[in-house]
Amino acid sequence: MKFLNSLKSKNLSDKTCILRVDFNVEEGELIEKSPRFISAVNTIKFLNNRGTKVVVLSHRGRPNNQQPTTNNRQLSLRPFIHILYKHLKKPVYFTDLDEKNLREKIKNSKPESIFLLENLRFYPGEDKNDKNFAKKIARLGDFYVNDAFAFSHRKTASMAAITNFLPSYAGPTLEKEIKHLNAAFKQHKKPLVLVLGGVKISTKMGLIKNFWNRADYFLIGSAMADNFLLAQGLPIGDSVYEKEMVPFAKKLLNSTHSTGSGRVKIILPIDFAIQNKKILDIGEKTEKQFSEIIKKAKTIIWNGPIGQYEIPKFAKGTYAVMEAILKNKNAKIIIGGGETTAAISKYRSAVSKRKNVFVSTGGGAMLEYLSGKKLPGIEALK
Ligand code: 3PG
């Protein structure tokens, strides 16, 4: 795999880069505070500073490859021109892939010009990984950069097929993600603690399996924990769980005992915040228990909020984990998942000052990468 960082400036000047980023920011999250947006802006600046023109590509939401209509117009990338302008201090030319003479317009534009293409998922070719669609995009530039780690688990035209038509590189965001996630998996210090929350245990099954023999503790919160409570025969009222996942939870609990290490690997909530017969957050005793383990950890991977953080009174568990993490100045910490980063947005400036904390831009991509899967967007660069 070739990296943009390794290219000499002279290879970049007067060229046009087709830059794939991920502007698919979690609903309710402020776009310009999102790690995805911030990292994309840094890469555009990196290219511009070397005299490169940039054609920025992204998807947003899931408009089912339909052209914009009144129902999906909110998924347009048009609003990004103003936000990009604010951060780049230069105009951004918004365009449609079908615009007449687009190639010539880009060719004749000034060095360091920036173009933003409309949401690629408004076109039928993107999700189909269509070669002709990829070729149409590739015609606009001289080289391609994948800086969309968060979308690298999707095999689409702008992630995979396009690499057949242009010299292709991994951007700085992708490079950083690979470095941090590889280190967490292969070179971590112990105790290694995984903090897992969110609604679905099924999306984290691969990650749990891949880390089962490596992690010292799995601290489980949110609706994910309900599957384990049920597997132990405990009542969960009307709480959310995944029926088909309960046997998996049971198997994990049983293999914890059979390891004979005398230590319980899976740490489940012992008290709860409940409303309308639904468990919506962990209680104070659990917060303390989780915090004690986090305090002693040397490596922490956190994905998924611990309770229903959108309702302030059920965000306490998530905040308790965040505060415990901020107190641990020695561990190498990775935080990821769109919902997790949205949930901890009020800690963003505290987090950004901490050298030992890496906030991944990935949601599903981070989970798949840490599950040991090969991501098509990364494979295509090899
Ligand atoms: C994400 O938000 O995780 C990525 O942008 C992938 O989006 P998708 O799940 O809609 O393909």
XYZ file of C-alpha atoms and ligand atoms in Angstrom:
393
model
C 0.000 0.000 0.000
C 1.321 3.459 -0.879
C 0.830 6.410 1.439
C 0.129 10.030 0.493
C 2.532 11.083 3.241
C 5.395 9.410 1.404
C 4.877 11.396 -1.815
C 7.304 14.208 -2.466
C 5.767 17.681 -2.856
C 7.000 17.910 -6.445
C 4.827 14.914 -7.312
C 1.766 16.738 -6.060
C 1.990 20.248 -7.456
C -0.242 21.142 -10.409
C -1.953 17.772 -10.089
C -5.571 17.037 -9.286
C -6.319 14.676 -6.428
C -9.553 12.714 -6.229
C -9.971 12.637 -2.460
C -12.482 10.214 -0.925
C -13.529 11.299 2.574
C -16.412 10.356 4.864
C -18.743 13.281 5.578
C -21.402 10.918 6.927
C -21.649 12.647 10.270
C -23.868 11.199 13.006
C -27.304 12.857 13.116
C -27.396 15.536 15.793
C -23.607 15.881 15.841
C -22.217 19.267 14.883
C -20.549 18.702 11.492
C -17.505 20.866 12.111
C -16.802 19.225 15.474
C -16.943 15.721 14.020
C -13.580 13.874 13.879
C -14.475 12.820 10.326
C -14.906 16.404 9.170
C -11.823 17.676 11.009
C -9.571 14.984 9.567
C -10.917 15.588 6.035
C -10.193 19.318 6.321
C -6.629 18.570 7.430
C -6.061 16.346 4.408
C -7.470 18.940 1.992
C -5.082 21.501 3.544
C -2.179 19.049 3.253
C -2.851 18.682 -0.489
C -3.545 22.372 -1.096
C -0.326 23.360 0.659
C 1.527 21.311 -1.916
C -0.184 23.051 -4.824
C -2.682 20.286 -5.527
C -6.242 20.770 -6.758
C -8.694 18.648 -4.833
C -11.930 17.008 -5.929
C -13.641 15.922 -2.720
C -15.957 12.892 -2.780
C -18.232 11.546 -0.077
C -21.536 9.866 0.586
C -24.065 11.019 3.165
C -26.831 8.845 4.595
C -28.513 6.160 2.529
C -30.583 7.754 -0.267
C -30.827 4.335 -1.962
C -28.999 5.531 -5.045
C -31.924 7.716 -6.043
C -31.502 11.170 -7.543
C -32.338 13.980 -5.068
C -36.046 14.351 -4.365
C -37.947 16.368 -1.775
C -37.618 13.357 0.542
C -33.870 12.934 0.422
C -32.640 16.432 -0.432
C -31.448 16.846 3.169
C -28.728 14.332 2.298
C -27.169 16.692 -0.229
C -23.564 17.706 0.444
C -24.316 21.281 -0.620
C -24.380 22.635 2.986
C -20.768 21.496 3.337
C -19.513 24.232 0.983
C -20.135 26.906 3.610
C -18.608 24.897 6.436
C -15.598 24.014 4.303
C -15.225 27.652 3.291
C -15.154 28.634 6.968
C -12.321 26.183 7.687
C -10.327 26.423 4.466
C -10.791 30.173 3.948
C -11.312 29.703 0.241
C -14.279 29.084 -2.038
C -15.374 25.535 -2.726
C -16.956 24.801 -6.091
C -19.968 22.511 -5.614
C -20.741 20.300 -8.560
C -22.609 17.371 -9.941
C -20.784 14.534 -11.665
C -23.002 15.036 -14.721
C -22.144 18.728 -15.039
C -21.209 19.632 -18.610
C -17.487 20.064 -19.266
C -16.641 19.356 -15.643
C -13.303 17.811 -16.560
C -12.291 20.919 -18.524
C -13.461 23.200 -15.719
C -11.238 21.363 -13.271
C -8.333 21.334 -15.731
C -8.611 25.069 -16.345
C -9.048 26.012 -12.679
C -6.308 27.668 -10.628
C -3.840 25.496 -8.665
C -5.166 24.575 -5.200
C -8.812 24.878 -6.328
C -11.320 22.783 -4.402
C -14.325 21.005 -5.886
C -16.962 19.160 -3.898
C -19.045 16.550 -5.683
C -22.665 15.896 -4.744
C -23.436 12.892 -2.483
C -22.214 9.858 -4.434
C -25.127 7.782 -3.181
C -27.459 9.859 -5.341
C -26.012 7.877 -8.276
C -26.806 4.227 -9.026
C -23.159 3.308 -9.734
C -21.609 4.037 -6.333
C -22.969 1.221 -4.178
C -22.779 -1.220 -7.111
C -19.013 -0.675 -7.309
C -19.677 0.054 -10.969
C -16.513 0.278 -13.085
C -17.919 2.803 -15.558
C -19.065 5.060 -12.753
C -15.630 4.810 -11.142
C -14.008 5.609 -14.499
C -16.184 8.697 -14.852
C -14.922 9.977 -11.495
C -11.328 8.958 -12.218
C -11.292 11.049 -15.439
C -11.474 14.159 -13.268
C -8.057 13.756 -11.658
C -4.481 12.500 -11.774
C -4.328 10.397 -8.622
C -6.662 9.020 -5.980
C -6.496 9.162 -2.181
C -8.664 7.112 0.165
C -8.934 9.084 3.384
C -12.309 7.588 4.322
C -11.322 4.927 6.820
C -14.885 5.055 8.182
C -16.220 3.877 4.810
C -13.504 1.345 4.025
C -15.736 -1.596 4.955
C -17.933 -0.757 1.945
C -17.040 -2.011 -1.519
C -18.233 0.901 -3.629
C -17.059 2.547 -6.857
C -15.308 5.433 -5.110
C -13.577 3.096 -2.634
C -12.684 0.036 -4.689
C -13.269 0.176 -8.480
C -11.652 3.607 -8.806
C -8.254 2.199 -7.810
C -8.192 0.387 -11.192
C -7.973 3.682 -13.022
C -5.638 5.955 -11.043
C -2.439 5.720 -8.997
C -3.917 5.231 -5.522
C -2.759 6.137 -2.024
C -3.883 5.867 1.571
C -4.467 9.305 3.075
C -3.199 10.476 6.482
C -6.498 9.638 8.247
C -6.467 6.083 6.946
C -2.769 5.714 7.739
C -3.274 6.880 11.338
C -6.242 4.575 11.874
C -4.333 1.538 10.626
C -1.367 2.396 12.858
C -3.436 2.866 16.037
C -5.797 -0.056 15.503
C -2.962 -2.436 14.598
C -1.041 -1.394 17.696
C -4.095 -1.934 19.912
C -4.522 -5.426 18.543
C -0.933 -6.601 18.211
C 1.264 -4.532 20.527
C -0.961 -3.596 23.425
C 0.148 -3.501 27.036
C -1.924 -5.389 29.561
C -4.353 -5.221 31.229
C -6.303 -4.738 28.012
C -9.873 -3.602 28.667
C -12.667 -3.409 26.111
C -15.600 -1.175 27.014
C -18.581 -2.075 24.854
C -22.022 -0.521 24.691
C -24.663 0.377 22.135
C -27.807 -1.439 21.221
C -26.686 -4.461 19.227
C -24.373 -7.179 20.461
C -24.555 -8.749 16.972
C -22.461 -5.898 15.513
C -19.731 -6.492 18.113
C -19.660 -10.285 17.971
C -16.631 -10.413 15.623
C -14.710 -7.969 17.791
C -15.421 -9.937 20.984
C -14.343 -13.192 19.320
C -11.151 -11.683 17.915
C -10.146 -10.205 21.297
C -11.394 -13.068 23.448
C -7.953 -14.517 24.102
C -6.255 -11.127 24.295
C -8.472 -8.930 26.455
C -8.433 -9.077 30.243
C -11.857 -7.529 30.715
C -14.942 -6.746 28.700
C -17.013 -4.069 30.448
C -20.465 -4.365 28.936
C -23.147 -1.687 29.164
C -26.257 -0.442 27.403
C -28.728 -2.814 25.720
C -25.833 -5.128 24.846
C -25.649 -6.126 28.504
C -29.317 -7.216 28.502
C -28.417 -10.293 26.441
C -25.946 -11.402 29.118
C -28.388 -10.697 31.959
C -31.017 -12.804 30.192
C -28.455 -15.552 29.569
C -27.993 -15.695 33.342
C -31.743 -15.997 33.820
C -32.103 -12.490 35.280
C -35.241 -10.433 34.592
C -34.834 -7.475 32.216
C -38.461 -6.247 32.047
C -39.190 -4.626 28.686
C -35.538 -3.853 27.954
C -34.153 -4.232 24.456
C -32.216 -7.402 23.562
C -31.510 -9.661 20.592
C -33.184 -13.024 21.050
C -30.866 -14.873 18.667
C -27.808 -13.517 20.484
C -28.649 -14.835 23.949
C -27.037 -18.262 23.273
C -23.842 -16.475 22.164
C -23.862 -14.466 25.401
C -24.385 -17.684 27.384
C -21.479 -19.375 25.608
C -19.172 -16.469 26.445
C -20.216 -16.493 30.085
C -19.577 -20.251 30.269
C -16.170 -20.032 28.623
C -15.214 -17.339 31.132
C -15.661 -19.918 33.862
C -13.908 -22.654 31.933
C -10.733 -20.561 31.514
C -10.161 -21.258 35.188
C -8.194 -18.052 35.573
C -10.160 -17.247 38.691
C -11.014 -13.903 37.159
C -14.278 -12.857 35.610
C -13.616 -11.556 32.123
C -17.068 -10.156 31.371
C -18.121 -7.439 33.765
C -21.841 -6.764 33.672
C -23.830 -3.985 35.316
C -24.910 -4.710 38.890
C -27.293 -1.780 39.284
C -29.351 0.174 36.806
C -31.311 3.302 35.884
C -34.757 2.151 34.784
C -37.759 3.861 33.210
C -40.998 2.262 32.045
C -39.610 -1.219 32.839
C -36.633 -0.599 30.524
C -32.993 -0.556 31.609
C -31.638 2.694 30.183
C -28.339 3.178 31.994
C -25.955 1.649 34.518
C -26.200 2.639 38.188
C -23.612 4.224 40.493
C -22.177 0.957 41.820
C -21.486 -0.204 38.280
C -19.952 3.169 37.418
C -17.527 2.664 40.312
C -16.767 -0.917 39.336
C -16.095 0.040 35.695
C -13.977 3.033 36.779
C -11.777 0.871 39.030
C -10.956 -1.471 36.155
C -10.388 1.427 33.733
C -8.023 3.017 36.254
C -5.673 0.010 36.185
C -5.838 -0.645 32.436
C -2.813 -0.133 30.189
C -4.823 -0.399 26.969
C -8.495 0.533 26.534
C -10.725 0.170 23.492
C -14.149 1.763 23.824
C -16.988 1.435 21.309
C -20.646 2.180 22.057
C -22.352 4.445 24.597
C -23.091 2.871 27.995
C -26.707 4.019 28.312
C -29.321 5.923 26.361
C -27.165 9.039 26.309
C -29.581 11.070 24.157
C -31.717 11.486 27.311
C -29.497 13.506 29.700
C -30.474 11.600 32.843
C -29.392 8.344 31.187
C -26.057 9.700 29.962
C -24.398 9.372 33.378
C -22.883 5.929 32.735
C -21.301 7.103 29.479
C -19.906 10.222 31.190
C -18.571 8.156 34.110
C -16.637 5.950 31.679
C -15.328 9.024 29.859
C -14.175 10.644 33.094
C -12.468 7.463 34.263
C -10.712 7.267 30.896
C -9.528 10.885 31.143
C -8.041 10.144 34.567
C -5.954 7.303 33.181
C -2.908 9.093 31.812
C -0.807 5.979 31.205
C -3.002 3.744 29.102
C -3.190 3.779 25.329
C -6.847 4.517 24.657
C -8.909 4.142 21.496
C -12.432 5.501 21.325
C -14.607 4.864 18.285
C -18.084 4.603 16.865
C -20.265 7.416 15.548
C -22.619 7.259 18.516
C -19.792 7.116 21.041
C -18.077 10.202 19.657
C -21.427 12.034 19.519
C -22.178 10.981 23.106
C -18.899 12.350 24.437
C -18.880 15.532 22.355
C -18.829 17.743 25.470
C -15.447 16.214 26.383
C -13.976 16.862 22.959
C -11.550 19.595 23.950
C -10.376 17.624 27.018
C -9.866 14.572 24.803
C -7.975 16.499 22.127
C -5.390 17.575 24.725
C -4.631 13.989 25.653
C -1.821 12.373 23.689
C -2.710 8.878 24.927
C -6.249 9.019 23.498
C -6.976 8.292 19.839
C -10.501 8.965 18.573
C -11.205 6.741 15.595
C -13.326 8.139 12.774
C -14.760 4.676 12.211
C -17.998 3.136 13.380
C -18.740 -0.103 11.534
C -15.314 0.105 9.867
C -13.508 0.162 13.211
C -15.519 -2.825 14.442
C -14.838 -4.803 11.270
C -11.136 -3.938 11.265
C -10.750 -4.972 14.892
C -12.716 -8.142 14.132
C -9.822 -9.112 11.880
C -11.775 -8.698 8.645
C -10.183 -7.398 5.470
C -11.802 -4.090 4.492
C -12.435 -3.746 0.718
C -11.423 -0.070 0.656
C -8.041 -0.923 2.163
C -7.543 -4.101 0.133
C -8.146 -2.143 -3.084
C -5.140 0.041 -2.271
C -2.787 -2.907 -1.983
C -20.553 5.092 8.702
O -21.191 6.092 9.042
O -20.246 4.187 9.506
C -20.081 4.986 7.291
O -20.132 6.204 6.635
C -20.846 3.915 6.571
O -22.132 4.308 6.257
P -23.221 3.202 5.816
O -23.371 2.285 6.988
O -24.451 3.982 5.501
O -22.681 2.456 4.625
